[in-house]
Amino acid sequence: QKEVEQDPGPLSVPEGAIVSLNCTYSNSAFQYFMWYRQYSRKGPELLMYTYSSGNKEDGRFTAQVDKSSKYISLFIRDSQPSDSATYLCAMREIQGAQKLVFGQGTRLTINP
Amino acid sequence: KAGVTQTPRYLIKTRGQQVTLSCSPISGHRSVSWYQQTPGQGLQFLFEYFSETQRNKGNFPGRFSGRQFSNSRSEMNVSTLELGDSALYLCASSSLTDTDTQYFGPGTRLTVL
């Protein structure tokens, strides 16, 4: 069993929809959680970063962490065709700042 | 400020050969990490270098190695290539003041025939 599980999709939704992306994890030592976006033929770029349970909002994006359930989510409001990409969750322990463990990635398509 | 650059962008090798990939971090960044991305396993951490020292290592065989130079540029080497080494190899750099933000390069696409 992988430490981080993420539904690979693909996920296809109409423009303007609310998108929900999720990851579960098994390692209770994970304390820092990130969401990356990766466009085709590009490297991942950091979207959201959080280290506490609860919600963190940044524009149309909201990251949610529930450490008790070992579950994290990313919500995208008012989705745009430009949001079409692969979304990867990532997490790490307190020590080992650069050793990220990634989910498989969810391929998202927003249809105009 | 220029982003992370990786060379070459594409590479084709045959089994048994060795390969060296290069990464130039963002100016001022001293930490460089390497990841392997495959459809089956996703993104997996290879190793991290900081000030020319390996600071973290993932679960990869000894055929995978790396180094970092005094100017923070980094190389990774894979010896005795296997078909399963075909992947996108990504390099990421981060600064001392923001260690949790890793900036990724575009990657090197390695195909092993």
Short mmCIF file of C-alpha atoms in Angstrom, two decimals:
data_model
loop_
_atom_site.label_atom_id
_atom_site.label_comp_id
_atom_site.label_asym_id
_atom_site.label_seq_id
_atom_site.Cartn_x
_atom_site.Cartn_y
_atom_site.Cartn_z
CA GLN A 1 0.00 0.00 0.00
CA LYS A 2 1.29 3.43 -0.93
CA GLU A 3 1.84 6.01 1.79
CA VAL A 4 -0.26 8.52 -0.18
CA GLU A 5 -3.27 7.52 -2.23
CA GLN A 6 -4.81 9.79 -4.85
CA ASP A 7 -7.46 8.95 -7.40
CA PRO A 8 -5.72 9.34 -10.78
CA GLY A 9 -8.95 10.21 -12.57
CA PRO A 10 -9.25 11.41 -15.22
CA LEU A 11 -11.77 13.97 -14.05
CA SER A 12 -13.72 16.05 -16.55
CA VAL A 13 -16.07 18.86 -15.49
CA PRO A 14 -17.77 21.84 -17.19
CA GLU A 15 -16.39 25.33 -16.85
CA GLY A 16 -17.60 27.08 -13.71
CA ALA A 17 -18.01 23.87 -11.71
CA ILE A 18 -16.56 23.32 -8.26
CA VAL A 19 -13.83 20.70 -8.36
CA SER A 20 -12.87 18.53 -5.41
CA LEU A 21 -9.57 16.65 -5.40
CA ASN A 22 -8.62 14.35 -2.55
CA CYS A 23 -5.76 12.38 -1.05
CA THR A 24 -5.52 9.99 1.86
CA TYR A 25 -2.34 9.04 3.66
CA SER A 26 -1.23 6.41 6.11
CA ASN A 27 1.87 7.93 7.72
CA SER A 28 0.84 9.90 10.81
CA ALA A 29 4.27 11.55 10.82
CA PHE A 30 3.27 13.67 7.83
CA GLN A 31 2.76 17.20 9.10
CA TYR A 32 3.14 19.42 6.04
CA PHE A 33 0.82 19.23 3.07
CA MET A 34 1.04 20.71 -0.40
CA TRP A 35 -0.81 20.75 -3.67
CA TYR A 36 1.08 21.06 -6.93
CA ARG A 37 -0.22 21.66 -10.44
CA GLN A 38 1.55 20.20 -13.43
CA TYR A 39 0.82 21.21 -16.99
CA SER A 40 1.79 18.92 -19.84
CA ARG A 41 5.53 18.94 -20.55
CA LYS A 42 6.19 21.15 -17.51
CA GLY A 43 7.47 20.61 -14.00
CA PRO A 44 5.07 20.80 -11.03
CA GLU A 45 4.37 24.22 -9.53
CA LEU A 46 3.34 24.79 -5.93
CA LEU A 47 -0.29 25.89 -5.51
CA MET A 48 -1.02 25.58 -1.82
CA TYR A 49 0.92 24.74 1.32
CA THR A 50 -0.41 24.14 4.82
CA TYR A 51 0.69 22.47 8.04
CA SER A 52 -2.37 22.59 10.23
CA SER A 53 -5.77 20.95 10.17
CA GLY A 54 -8.51 23.14 8.78
CA ASN A 55 -8.98 25.25 5.67
CA LYS A 56 -6.65 27.59 3.83
CA GLU A 57 -7.96 29.77 1.04
CA ASP A 58 -6.12 31.45 -1.81
CA GLY A 59 -8.32 33.01 -4.46
CA ARG A 60 -10.36 30.29 -6.12
CA PHE A 61 -8.42 27.54 -4.34
CA THR A 62 -9.10 26.09 -0.88
CA ALA A 63 -6.93 23.46 0.76
CA GLN A 64 -8.44 21.39 3.53
CA VAL A 65 -6.57 19.12 5.93
CA ASP A 66 -8.05 16.64 8.39
CA LYS A 67 -5.17 15.04 10.26
CA SER A 68 -7.44 12.89 12.41
CA SER A 69 -8.81 11.21 9.28
CA LYS A 70 -5.52 11.45 7.36
CA TYR A 71 -7.35 13.14 4.50
CA ILE A 72 -6.60 16.25 2.49
CA SER A 73 -8.59 18.01 -0.20
CA LEU A 74 -8.21 20.77 -2.74
CA PHE A 75 -11.29 22.67 -3.91
CA ILE A 76 -11.31 24.78 -7.04
CA ARG A 77 -14.19 27.24 -7.37
CA ASP A 78 -15.38 28.73 -10.65
CA SER A 79 -13.14 26.36 -12.58
CA GLN A 80 -11.60 27.64 -15.82
CA PRO A 81 -10.26 25.80 -18.89
CA SER A 82 -6.81 27.07 -17.85
CA ASP A 83 -7.13 24.94 -14.70
CA SER A 84 -6.88 21.82 -16.87
CA ALA A 85 -3.76 20.06 -15.61
CA THR A 86 -2.61 17.24 -13.37
CA TYR A 87 -2.94 18.01 -9.67
CA LEU A 88 -0.59 16.31 -7.24
CA CYS A 89 -0.83 16.21 -3.50
CA ALA A 90 2.44 16.03 -1.60
CA MET A 91 3.39 15.77 2.03
CA ARG A 92 6.38 15.46 4.29
CA GLU A 93 7.43 14.81 7.85
CA ILE A 94 8.74 17.54 10.15
CA GLN A 95 12.32 16.45 9.47
CA GLY A 96 13.56 16.10 5.90
CA ALA A 97 12.23 19.31 4.41
CA GLN A 98 12.86 18.39 0.83
CA LYS A 99 11.78 14.74 0.95
CA LEU A 100 8.27 15.04 -0.39
CA VAL A 101 5.99 12.05 -0.84
CA PHE A 102 3.58 12.58 -3.73
CA GLY A 103 0.23 11.16 -4.64
CA GLN A 104 -0.25 9.65 -8.07
CA GLY A 105 -1.78 12.85 -9.43
CA THR A 106 -5.30 13.52 -10.76
CA ARG A 107 -5.67 14.58 -14.37
CA LEU A 108 -8.33 17.31 -14.55
CA THR A 109 -10.01 18.68 -17.67
CA ILE A 110 -12.29 21.73 -17.56
CA ASN A 111 -14.57 21.80 -20.59
CA PRO A 112 -15.62 25.23 -21.98
CA LYS B 1 15.05 35.67 -12.17
CA ALA B 2 15.64 32.61 -14.34
CA GLY B 3 13.94 29.39 -13.27
CA VAL B 4 15.42 25.94 -12.75
CA THR B 5 17.00 24.66 -15.92
CA GLN B 6 17.67 21.06 -16.81
CA THR B 7 19.75 19.65 -19.62
CA PRO B 8 19.28 17.82 -21.81
CA ARG B 9 15.50 17.91 -22.17
CA TYR B 10 15.32 14.58 -23.98
CA LEU B 11 17.66 11.63 -24.00
CA ILE B 12 17.60 8.18 -25.56
CA LYS B 13 19.95 5.50 -24.26
CA THR B 14 20.24 1.72 -24.49
CA ARG B 15 20.27 -0.79 -21.69
CA GLY B 16 23.58 -1.07 -19.89
CA GLN B 17 24.71 2.45 -20.73
CA GLN B 18 25.10 5.19 -18.19
CA VAL B 19 23.70 8.71 -18.27
CA THR B 20 24.37 12.05 -16.59
CA LEU B 21 21.68 14.69 -16.20
CA SER B 22 22.31 18.28 -15.21
CA CYS B 23 20.36 20.79 -13.16
CA SER B 24 21.01 24.48 -12.59
CA PRO B 25 18.99 25.83 -9.67
CA ILE B 26 17.52 29.29 -9.34
CA SER B 27 20.24 31.79 -8.52
CA GLY B 28 20.81 31.89 -4.77
CA HIS B 29 19.16 28.53 -4.09
CA ARG B 30 21.47 26.07 -2.39
CA SER B 31 19.21 23.05 -2.02
CA VAL B 32 18.64 20.81 -5.03
CA SER B 33 16.39 17.76 -5.03
CA TRP B 34 15.87 15.13 -7.70
CA TYR B 35 12.70 13.18 -8.41
CA GLN B 36 11.75 10.42 -10.83
CA GLN B 37 8.29 10.57 -12.40
CA THR B 38 6.74 7.52 -14.10
CA PRO B 39 3.13 6.70 -15.00
CA GLY B 40 3.15 3.69 -12.70
CA GLN B 41 4.90 5.02 -9.61
CA GLY B 42 4.26 8.74 -9.93
CA LEU B 43 6.77 11.20 -8.50
CA GLN B 44 9.38 9.61 -6.26
CA PHE B 45 12.12 11.34 -4.31
CA LEU B 46 15.64 10.36 -5.33
CA PHE B 47 17.94 12.55 -3.23
CA GLU B 48 18.64 16.06 -2.02
CA TYR B 49 21.86 18.02 -1.96
CA PHE B 50 22.69 21.07 0.09
CA SER B 51 26.06 22.82 0.05
CA GLU B 52 27.62 19.94 -1.88
CA THR B 53 26.45 17.33 0.66
CA GLN B 54 23.75 14.72 0.24
CA ARG B 55 21.22 15.49 2.94
CA ASN B 56 18.39 13.07 2.15
CA LYS B 57 18.08 9.95 0.07
CA GLY B 58 15.10 8.01 -1.26
CA ASN B 59 14.71 4.28 -1.81
CA PHE B 60 16.55 3.84 -5.06
CA PRO B 61 19.39 1.42 -5.87
CA GLY B 62 23.00 2.51 -5.79
CA ARG B 63 23.00 2.85 -9.59
CA PHE B 64 21.45 6.24 -8.98
CA SER B 65 23.90 8.79 -7.68
CA GLY B 66 24.33 12.51 -7.65
CA ARG B 67 26.55 15.35 -6.72
CA GLN B 68 26.45 19.07 -6.23
CA PHE B 69 29.07 21.61 -7.13
CA SER B 70 30.18 24.72 -5.27
CA ASN B 71 27.97 26.89 -7.52
CA SER B 72 24.95 24.73 -6.44
CA ARG B 73 24.60 23.15 -9.88
CA SER B 74 23.82 19.47 -9.56
CA GLU B 75 24.19 16.35 -11.64
CA MET B 76 22.65 12.95 -11.30
CA ASN B 77 24.06 9.81 -12.79
CA VAL B 78 22.42 6.50 -13.55
CA SER B 79 24.73 3.61 -14.34
CA THR B 80 23.89 0.32 -16.04
CA LEU B 81 20.58 1.58 -17.36
CA GLU B 82 17.53 -0.66 -17.25
CA LEU B 83 14.31 -0.39 -19.25
CA GLY B 84 12.49 0.58 -16.05
CA ASP B 85 14.65 3.68 -15.70
CA SER B 86 12.69 5.31 -18.52
CA ALA B 87 11.09 8.29 -16.82
CA LEU B 88 10.89 12.04 -16.48
CA TYR B 89 13.64 13.17 -14.11
CA LEU B 90 12.78 16.38 -12.31
CA CYS B 91 15.05 18.68 -10.42
CA ALA B 92 13.80 21.16 -7.83
CA SER B 93 15.53 23.91 -5.91
CA SER B 94 14.65 25.87 -2.81
CA SER B 95 16.07 28.76 -0.84
CA LEU B 96 17.16 28.94 2.78
CA THR B 97 14.47 31.48 3.60
CA ASP B 98 11.63 29.41 2.10
CA THR B 99 12.59 25.76 2.33
CA ASP B 100 9.06 24.54 1.82
CA THR B 101 8.65 26.00 -1.65
CA GLN B 102 10.37 23.80 -4.17
CA TYR B 103 10.68 25.19 -7.69
CA PHE B 104 10.74 22.46 -10.29
CA GLY B 105 12.49 22.47 -13.63
CA PRO B 106 10.86 21.14 -16.81
CA GLY B 107 12.56 17.77 -16.44
CA THR B 108 14.68 15.49 -18.59
CA ARG B 109 12.76 12.80 -20.45
CA LEU B 110 14.95 9.67 -20.47
CA THR B 111 14.04 6.76 -22.71
CA VAL B 112 15.93 3.49 -22.32
CA LEU B 113 15.72 1.09 -25.26
#
